[in-house]
Amino acid sequence: MSPQDVVAFVDARARYHLLRPDSAKFRRSRSAVRVGDDGRWEIGDDREALLAARREVVDRLEMARRWAAARPDPIVMEATRNAYERQRAANADRLARMTRVLIRAFPAKAPQAVALLDIGAHDVRTYLAGEIQEARDCIAAHDIVGAVEVRPLLRALGVDPGARRLAELGPPQKSRTLNKRGRTLRITTSMLIQGSCGMACPLGEDRKLETYLRESRTAPLRRRLEADAKALFHYYQYGRLHGAVRLRWGFLDEMVPAPWVHRDEPGLDHLKRQAFDLGQSLDVVVGGAPGWAEPWARRERCSVERDPGGYGLALIDERGFEIDDRDVQLARLAVGDDTTGVP
């Protein structure tokens, strides 16, 4: 058989495997499979290896038949799985329709300036001392509220969270032990934004904000708070896409679970599987945080292929190089000129 026919046969019966059309291991001596002069695969010289493989298959079949009665009915299992997936999809749709707002306020314990970023409207606005009540009303109109130390901040603003979902954007893990001697790294939100979104100075210094407030310099105060809100937005969206945020410091490069992401919300893995099953491509933004005005300006079209190691799916750019999933800032399914993806 041709290598392509063999791999297609296995593909139809196994979701993950290590077989490849250009497999070099069949060219070694005493291989159970031999590559003929015409490139086709045929039974090799090592008959013992072939017989051992056949015996293993027979043993597996006997074991499967022996335990078949103890397994649940496949039809019932499939129906249960489908019902569970429908429930997840319905909940994901409900979550996607929720309105979301992110808050950056200063000072946090007694806010005199509040920047609100409406994710659905893709709009950010700052409210100063005489406009705080308007900010409260705006917050109350949303289903999901996110901020650093979100509960204390809402108390300071006089907003009752009620039944709203709260997205805590403070570090989900406060510290990290670096070595056996007990050296500890203190993890901050700024550090996680830098690691996830590649932003050098994502949040303004309290000292500068105090100066702006004391000197009534409202223009730079607004600019800084709105820039901070946008940094929190990119961080929040990165967490939604990956289900985690990235901690990079020195030799460390690891993912930390994002507590504001519900398990039913679709992320990058979902989009990759969807694109692979449909035979379509993905548009992605890789590297640093995307621009605010035109977030897809740096988009790249990539294909989704089986990981060379045989497990999972890999993003391959137009030059043929694999993209590190952790570097992806935005992703959406590309279908001609129409696209869908993680908002």
CSV table of C-alpha atoms in Angstrom, one decimal:
chain,number,residue,atom,x,y,z
A,1,MET,CA,0.0,0.0,0.0
A,2,SER,CA,1.1,3.6,-0.5
A,3,PRO,CA,2.1,5.4,2.7
A,4,GLN,CA,-0.7,7.9,2.2
A,5,ASP,CA,-3.3,5.1,2.0
A,6,VAL,CA,-2.0,3.5,5.2
A,7,VAL,CA,-2.0,6.8,7.1
A,8,ALA,CA,-5.5,7.6,5.8
A,9,PHE,CA,-6.7,4.2,7.0
A,10,VAL,CA,-5.3,4.8,10.5
A,11,ASP,CA,-6.6,8.4,10.6
A,12,ALA,CA,-10.1,7.1,10.0
A,13,ARG,CA,-9.8,4.8,13.1
A,14,ALA,CA,-7.5,6.6,15.5
A,15,ARG,CA,-7.8,10.2,16.6
A,16,TYR,CA,-4.1,10.4,17.6
A,17,HIS,CA,-1.2,8.3,16.3
A,18,LEU,CA,2.5,8.6,15.5
A,19,LEU,CA,2.3,7.2,11.9
A,20,ARG,CA,3.5,9.5,9.2
A,21,PRO,CA,3.9,9.0,5.4
A,22,ASP,CA,7.6,9.9,5.5
A,23,SER,CA,8.3,7.7,8.6
A,24,ALA,CA,12.0,7.0,8.6
A,25,LYS,CA,11.9,4.2,11.2
A,26,PHE,CA,10.8,1.8,8.5
A,27,ARG,CA,14.1,2.2,6.7
A,28,ARG,CA,16.1,0.7,9.5
A,29,SER,CA,17.3,-2.9,9.3
A,30,ARG,CA,15.0,-5.6,10.6
A,31,SER,CA,11.9,-3.4,10.5
A,32,ALA,CA,8.5,-5.1,10.4
A,33,VAL,CA,7.7,-2.8,7.4
A,34,ARG,CA,9.9,-2.3,4.4
A,35,VAL,CA,9.8,0.6,1.9
A,36,GLY,CA,9.9,-0.8,-1.6
A,37,ASP,CA,11.6,0.7,-4.6
A,38,ASP,CA,8.3,2.3,-5.7
A,39,GLY,CA,7.9,3.9,-2.3
A,40,ARG,CA,5.1,1.6,-1.2
A,41,TRP,CA,5.1,-0.1,2.2
A,42,GLU,CA,5.2,-3.9,2.4
A,43,ILE,CA,5.9,-6.6,5.0
A,44,GLY,CA,9.6,-6.5,6.0
A,45,ASP,CA,12.1,-9.2,6.8
A,46,ASP,CA,11.5,-9.2,10.6
A,47,ARG,CA,8.7,-11.8,10.7
A,48,GLU,CA,9.0,-12.2,14.4
A,49,ALA,CA,8.1,-8.5,15.0
A,50,LEU,CA,5.1,-8.9,12.7
A,51,LEU,CA,3.9,-12.0,14.5
A,52,ALA,CA,4.4,-10.3,17.9
A,53,ALA,CA,2.3,-7.4,16.7
A,54,ARG,CA,-0.4,-9.7,15.5
A,55,ARG,CA,-0.4,-11.5,18.9
A,56,GLU,CA,-0.7,-8.2,20.6
A,57,VAL,CA,-3.7,-7.3,18.5
A,58,VAL,CA,-5.4,-10.6,19.3
A,59,ASP,CA,-4.7,-10.1,23.0
A,60,ARG,CA,-6.2,-6.6,22.9
A,61,LEU,CA,-9.3,-7.9,21.2
A,62,GLU,CA,-9.8,-10.7,23.7
A,63,MET,CA,-9.4,-8.2,26.5
A,64,ALA,CA,-11.9,-5.8,24.9
A,65,ARG,CA,-14.5,-8.7,24.5
A,66,ARG,CA,-13.9,-9.8,28.1
A,67,TRP,CA,-14.6,-6.4,29.5
A,68,ALA,CA,-17.4,-5.4,27.1
A,69,ALA,CA,-20.2,-6.5,29.4
A,70,ALA,CA,-18.8,-4.3,32.2
A,71,ARG,CA,-18.7,-1.2,30.0
A,72,PRO,CA,-21.6,1.2,29.6
A,73,ASP,CA,-23.7,1.0,26.5
A,74,PRO,CA,-21.9,3.0,23.8
A,75,ILE,CA,-25.2,4.4,22.5
A,76,VAL,CA,-26.1,5.6,26.0
A,77,MET,CA,-22.6,7.1,26.5
A,78,GLU,CA,-22.9,8.9,23.1
A,79,ALA,CA,-26.3,10.3,24.0
A,80,THR,CA,-25.0,11.5,27.4
A,81,ARG,CA,-22.0,13.1,25.8
A,82,ASN,CA,-24.2,14.9,23.2
A,83,ALA,CA,-26.5,16.2,25.9
A,84,TYR,CA,-23.6,17.4,27.9
A,85,GLU,CA,-22.1,19.2,24.9
A,86,ARG,CA,-25.5,20.8,24.1
A,87,GLN,CA,-25.7,22.0,27.7
A,88,ARG,CA,-22.2,23.5,27.5
A,89,ALA,CA,-22.9,25.2,24.2
A,90,ALA,CA,-26.1,26.7,25.5
A,91,ASN,CA,-24.3,28.0,28.6
A,92,ALA,CA,-21.4,29.4,26.4
A,93,ASP,CA,-24.0,31.2,24.4
A,94,ARG,CA,-25.6,32.7,27.5
A,95,LEU,CA,-22.2,33.8,28.8
A,96,ALA,CA,-21.3,35.4,25.4
A,97,ARG,CA,-24.4,37.6,25.6
A,98,MET,CA,-23.5,39.0,29.0
A,99,THR,CA,-22.4,42.6,29.1
A,100,ARG,CA,-18.9,43.2,30.6
A,101,VAL,CA,-17.2,46.2,32.1
A,102,LEU,CA,-13.7,46.6,33.5
A,103,ILE,CA,-12.8,49.2,36.1
A,104,ARG,CA,-9.6,51.1,36.8
A,105,ALA,CA,-10.1,53.5,39.7
A,106,PHE,CA,-7.8,55.8,41.7
A,107,PRO,CA,-7.3,55.9,44.6
A,108,ALA,CA,-8.6,52.3,45.1
A,109,LYS,CA,-9.8,52.9,48.7
A,110,ALA,CA,-11.6,56.2,48.0
A,111,PRO,CA,-12.0,56.6,44.2
A,112,GLN,CA,-11.9,60.1,42.8
A,113,ALA,CA,-11.4,59.1,39.2
A,114,VAL,CA,-12.8,56.0,37.6
A,115,ALA,CA,-12.1,54.6,34.1
A,116,LEU,CA,-14.7,52.2,32.8
A,117,LEU,CA,-14.1,50.0,29.7
A,118,ASP,CA,-17.2,48.6,28.1
A,119,ILE,CA,-16.0,45.4,26.3
A,120,GLY,CA,-19.1,45.0,24.1
A,121,ALA,CA,-19.1,48.6,23.0
A,122,HIS,CA,-15.3,48.6,22.8
A,123,ASP,CA,-15.3,52.0,24.5
A,124,VAL,CA,-13.5,53.5,27.5
A,125,ARG,CA,-14.4,56.6,29.5
A,126,THR,CA,-13.1,58.3,32.7
A,127,TYR,CA,-15.4,59.7,35.4
A,128,LEU,CA,-14.0,62.3,37.8
A,129,ALA,CA,-15.1,63.3,41.3
A,130,GLY,CA,-18.5,65.0,40.3
A,131,GLU,CA,-19.3,62.1,37.9
A,132,ILE,CA,-18.8,59.1,40.2
A,133,GLN,CA,-22.6,58.5,40.5
A,134,GLU,CA,-22.8,58.2,36.7
A,135,ALA,CA,-20.0,55.6,36.9
A,136,ARG,CA,-21.9,53.7,39.5
A,137,ASP,CA,-25.0,53.6,37.3
A,138,CYS,CA,-22.9,52.4,34.3
A,139,ILE,CA,-21.3,49.6,36.4
A,140,ALA,CA,-24.7,48.5,37.7
A,141,ALA,CA,-25.9,48.1,34.1
A,142,HIS,CA,-23.5,45.3,33.3
A,143,ASP,CA,-23.6,41.6,34.0
A,144,ILE,CA,-19.9,41.0,34.5
A,145,VAL,CA,-17.6,43.4,36.4
A,146,GLY,CA,-13.8,43.0,36.4
A,147,ALA,CA,-11.1,44.8,38.3
A,148,VAL,CA,-8.0,44.3,40.4
A,149,GLU,CA,-9.3,43.6,44.0
A,150,VAL,CA,-12.8,43.9,42.5
A,151,ARG,CA,-14.9,43.3,45.7
A,152,PRO,CA,-13.1,45.9,47.8
A,153,LEU,CA,-13.3,48.3,44.9
A,154,LEU,CA,-17.0,47.9,44.5
A,155,ARG,CA,-17.5,48.5,48.2
A,156,ALA,CA,-15.4,51.7,47.9
A,157,LEU,CA,-17.6,52.8,45.0
A,158,GLY,CA,-20.8,52.0,46.9
A,159,VAL,CA,-21.9,49.4,44.2
A,160,ASP,CA,-23.7,46.3,45.4
A,161,PRO,CA,-22.4,43.4,43.3
A,162,GLY,CA,-25.7,41.5,43.7
A,163,ALA,CA,-26.0,38.5,41.3
A,164,ARG,CA,-23.3,39.8,38.9
A,165,ARG,CA,-20.3,37.7,38.0
A,166,LEU,CA,-17.1,39.3,39.3
A,167,ALA,CA,-13.8,38.9,37.4
A,168,GLU,CA,-10.9,39.3,39.8
A,169,LEU,CA,-8.0,40.6,37.8
A,170,GLY,CA,-5.5,40.5,40.6
A,171,PRO,CA,-2.8,37.8,40.5
A,172,PRO,CA,-4.5,34.4,41.0
A,173,GLN,CA,-1.3,33.2,42.6
A,174,LYS,CA,0.4,35.7,44.9
A,175,SER,CA,3.9,34.2,45.0
A,176,ARG,CA,6.2,31.5,43.5
A,177,THR,CA,9.0,29.6,45.2
A,178,LEU,CA,12.0,29.8,43.0
A,179,ASN,CA,14.5,27.4,44.6
A,180,LYS,CA,15.0,24.9,47.4
A,181,ARG,CA,16.5,27.7,49.6
A,182,GLY,CA,13.0,29.3,49.7
A,183,ARG,CA,13.7,32.3,47.4
A,184,THR,CA,10.2,33.7,46.6
A,185,LEU,CA,9.0,35.7,43.7
A,186,ARG,CA,6.1,38.1,44.4
A,187,ILE,CA,3.7,38.0,41.5
A,188,THR,CA,1.8,41.2,40.5
A,189,THR,CA,-0.9,42.0,38.0
A,190,SER,CA,1.6,44.1,36.1
A,191,MET,CA,4.0,41.2,35.9
A,192,LEU,CA,1.3,38.9,34.5
A,193,ILE,CA,0.2,41.6,31.9
A,194,GLN,CA,3.8,41.9,30.8
A,195,GLY,CA,4.2,38.2,30.4
A,196,SER,CA,0.9,37.6,28.7
A,197,CYS,CA,0.6,40.7,26.5
A,198,GLY,CA,4.2,41.9,26.1
A,199,MET,CA,3.4,45.4,27.5
A,200,ALA,CA,6.4,47.0,29.1
A,201,CYS,CA,4.7,49.4,31.5
A,202,PRO,CA,1.1,48.3,31.6
A,203,LEU,CA,-0.1,50.1,34.7
A,204,GLY,CA,0.6,53.7,35.8
A,205,GLU,CA,2.5,54.5,39.0
A,206,ASP,CA,0.4,55.6,42.0
A,207,ARG,CA,2.9,58.4,42.7
A,208,LYS,CA,2.3,60.0,39.3
A,209,LEU,CA,-1.5,59.6,39.6
A,210,GLU,CA,-1.4,61.3,43.0
A,211,THR,CA,0.5,64.2,41.4
A,212,TYR,CA,-2.1,64.5,38.6
A,213,LEU,CA,-4.9,64.4,41.0
A,214,ARG,CA,-3.4,66.9,43.5
A,215,GLU,CA,-2.5,69.3,40.7
A,216,SER,CA,-5.9,68.9,39.0
A,217,ARG,CA,-4.2,67.8,35.8
A,218,THR,CA,-7.3,66.0,34.4
A,219,ALA,CA,-6.0,65.4,30.9
A,220,PRO,CA,-3.0,63.2,31.8
A,221,LEU,CA,-5.0,61.6,34.6
A,222,ARG,CA,-7.7,60.5,32.1
A,223,ARG,CA,-5.1,59.3,29.6
A,224,ARG,CA,-3.2,57.2,32.2
A,225,LEU,CA,-6.3,55.6,33.7
A,226,GLU,CA,-7.7,54.8,30.2
A,227,ALA,CA,-4.4,53.3,29.2
A,228,ASP,CA,-4.5,51.2,32.3
A,229,ALA,CA,-8.0,50.1,31.5
A,230,LYS,CA,-7.0,49.0,28.0
A,231,ALA,CA,-4.0,47.0,29.5
A,232,LEU,CA,-6.5,45.2,31.8
A,233,PHE,CA,-8.7,44.6,28.8
A,234,HIS,CA,-5.9,42.9,26.8
A,235,TYR,CA,-5.0,40.9,29.9
A,236,TYR,CA,-8.6,39.9,30.4
A,237,GLN,CA,-9.1,38.8,26.8
A,238,TYR,CA,-5.9,36.8,26.8
A,239,GLY,CA,-7.2,34.9,29.8
A,240,ARG,CA,-10.5,34.3,28.0
A,241,LEU,CA,-8.7,32.9,25.0
A,242,HIS,CA,-6.3,30.6,26.8
A,243,GLY,CA,-8.0,29.9,30.1
A,244,ALA,CA,-4.8,31.1,31.8
A,245,VAL,CA,-2.3,33.9,31.9
A,246,ARG,CA,1.4,33.8,31.3
A,247,LEU,CA,4.1,34.3,34.0
A,248,ARG,CA,7.5,35.2,32.6
A,249,TRP,CA,10.3,36.2,34.8
A,250,GLY,CA,13.9,35.2,34.4
A,251,PHE,CA,14.0,31.4,33.7
A,252,LEU,CA,10.2,31.1,34.4
A,253,ASP,CA,7.7,30.8,31.6
A,254,GLU,CA,4.5,29.1,32.7
A,255,MET,CA,0.8,29.5,32.6
A,256,VAL,CA,-1.3,30.4,35.6
A,257,PRO,CA,-5.1,29.6,35.5
A,258,ALA,CA,-7.3,32.7,35.0
A,259,PRO,CA,-10.1,32.6,37.6
A,260,TRP,CA,-12.5,34.8,35.6
A,261,VAL,CA,-12.9,32.2,32.8
A,262,HIS,CA,-15.8,29.8,32.9
A,263,ARG,CA,-15.0,26.3,31.6
A,264,ASP,CA,-17.8,26.4,29.1
A,265,GLU,CA,-16.5,29.5,27.3
A,266,PRO,CA,-14.8,28.5,24.0
A,267,GLY,CA,-11.1,29.3,23.8
A,268,LEU,CA,-8.1,28.7,21.5
A,269,ASP,CA,-8.2,24.9,21.8
A,270,HIS,CA,-11.9,24.9,20.8
A,271,LEU,CA,-11.2,27.1,17.8
A,272,LYS,CA,-8.3,24.9,16.7
A,273,ARG,CA,-10.4,21.8,16.9
A,274,GLN,CA,-13.3,23.5,15.0
A,275,ALA,CA,-10.9,24.7,12.3
A,276,PHE,CA,-9.3,21.3,11.9
A,277,ASP,CA,-12.6,19.4,11.7
A,278,LEU,CA,-13.9,21.9,9.1
A,279,GLY,CA,-10.7,22.0,7.1
A,280,GLN,CA,-10.5,25.8,7.5
A,281,SER,CA,-7.9,28.3,8.6
A,282,LEU,CA,-7.6,30.6,11.6
A,283,ASP,CA,-6.7,34.3,11.7
A,284,VAL,CA,-4.5,35.0,14.7
A,285,VAL,CA,-2.6,38.0,16.1
A,286,VAL,CA,0.7,36.9,17.5
A,287,GLY,CA,3.2,38.7,19.8
A,288,GLY,CA,2.4,41.8,21.8
A,289,ALA,CA,-1.1,43.1,22.6
A,290,PRO,CA,-3.1,44.1,19.5
A,291,GLY,CA,-3.8,47.8,18.8
A,292,TRP,CA,-6.9,49.3,20.4
A,293,ALA,CA,-8.4,51.0,17.3
A,294,GLU,CA,-7.6,48.2,14.8
A,295,PRO,CA,-7.0,45.0,16.8
A,296,TRP,CA,-6.8,42.8,13.7
A,297,ALA,CA,-4.3,45.0,11.8
A,298,ARG,CA,-1.4,42.4,12.4
A,299,ARG,CA,-3.5,39.3,11.7
A,300,GLU,CA,-1.8,36.3,10.2
A,301,ARG,CA,-3.6,33.4,8.4
A,302,CYS,CA,-2.6,30.0,9.7
A,303,SER,CA,-3.5,26.4,9.2
A,304,VAL,CA,-4.3,23.9,11.9
A,305,GLU,CA,-2.5,20.6,11.6
A,306,ARG,CA,-1.8,17.6,13.8
A,307,ASP,CA,1.1,18.2,16.1
A,308,PRO,CA,4.3,16.6,14.7
A,309,GLY,CA,4.6,14.6,18.0
A,310,GLY,CA,1.2,13.0,17.3
A,311,TYR,CA,-0.8,14.6,20.1
A,312,GLY,CA,-3.0,17.7,19.9
A,313,LEU,CA,-3.2,20.3,17.1
A,314,ALA,CA,-0.6,22.8,16.0
A,315,LEU,CA,-0.9,26.3,14.4
A,316,ILE,CA,1.3,26.6,11.3
A,317,ASP,CA,1.9,30.0,9.8
A,318,GLU,CA,2.1,30.8,6.0
A,319,ARG,CA,5.9,30.2,6.1
A,320,GLY,CA,5.4,26.7,7.5
A,321,PHE,CA,6.6,27.5,11.0
A,322,GLU,CA,4.7,26.4,14.1
A,323,ILE,CA,3.2,29.1,16.3
A,324,ASP,CA,3.5,28.9,20.0
A,325,ASP,CA,-0.1,28.9,21.3
A,326,ARG,CA,1.0,31.1,24.2
A,327,ASP,CA,2.0,33.9,21.9
A,328,VAL,CA,-1.5,34.2,20.4
A,329,GLN,CA,-3.3,37.3,21.5
A,330,LEU,CA,-6.4,37.0,19.3
A,331,ALA,CA,-7.9,34.1,17.2
A,332,ARG,CA,-10.9,33.7,15.0
A,333,LEU,CA,-12.2,31.2,12.5
A,334,ALA,CA,-11.7,32.4,8.9
A,335,VAL,CA,-14.3,31.5,6.3
A,336,GLY,CA,-13.6,33.6,3.2
A,337,ASP,CA,-14.4,37.1,4.2
A,338,ASP,CA,-16.6,36.0,7.2
A,339,THR,CA,-15.1,35.2,10.5
A,340,THR,CA,-16.2,34.0,13.9
A,341,GLY,CA,-14.1,33.6,17.0
A,342,VAL,CA,-13.5,34.4,20.6
A,343,PRO,CA,-14.8,38.0,21.2
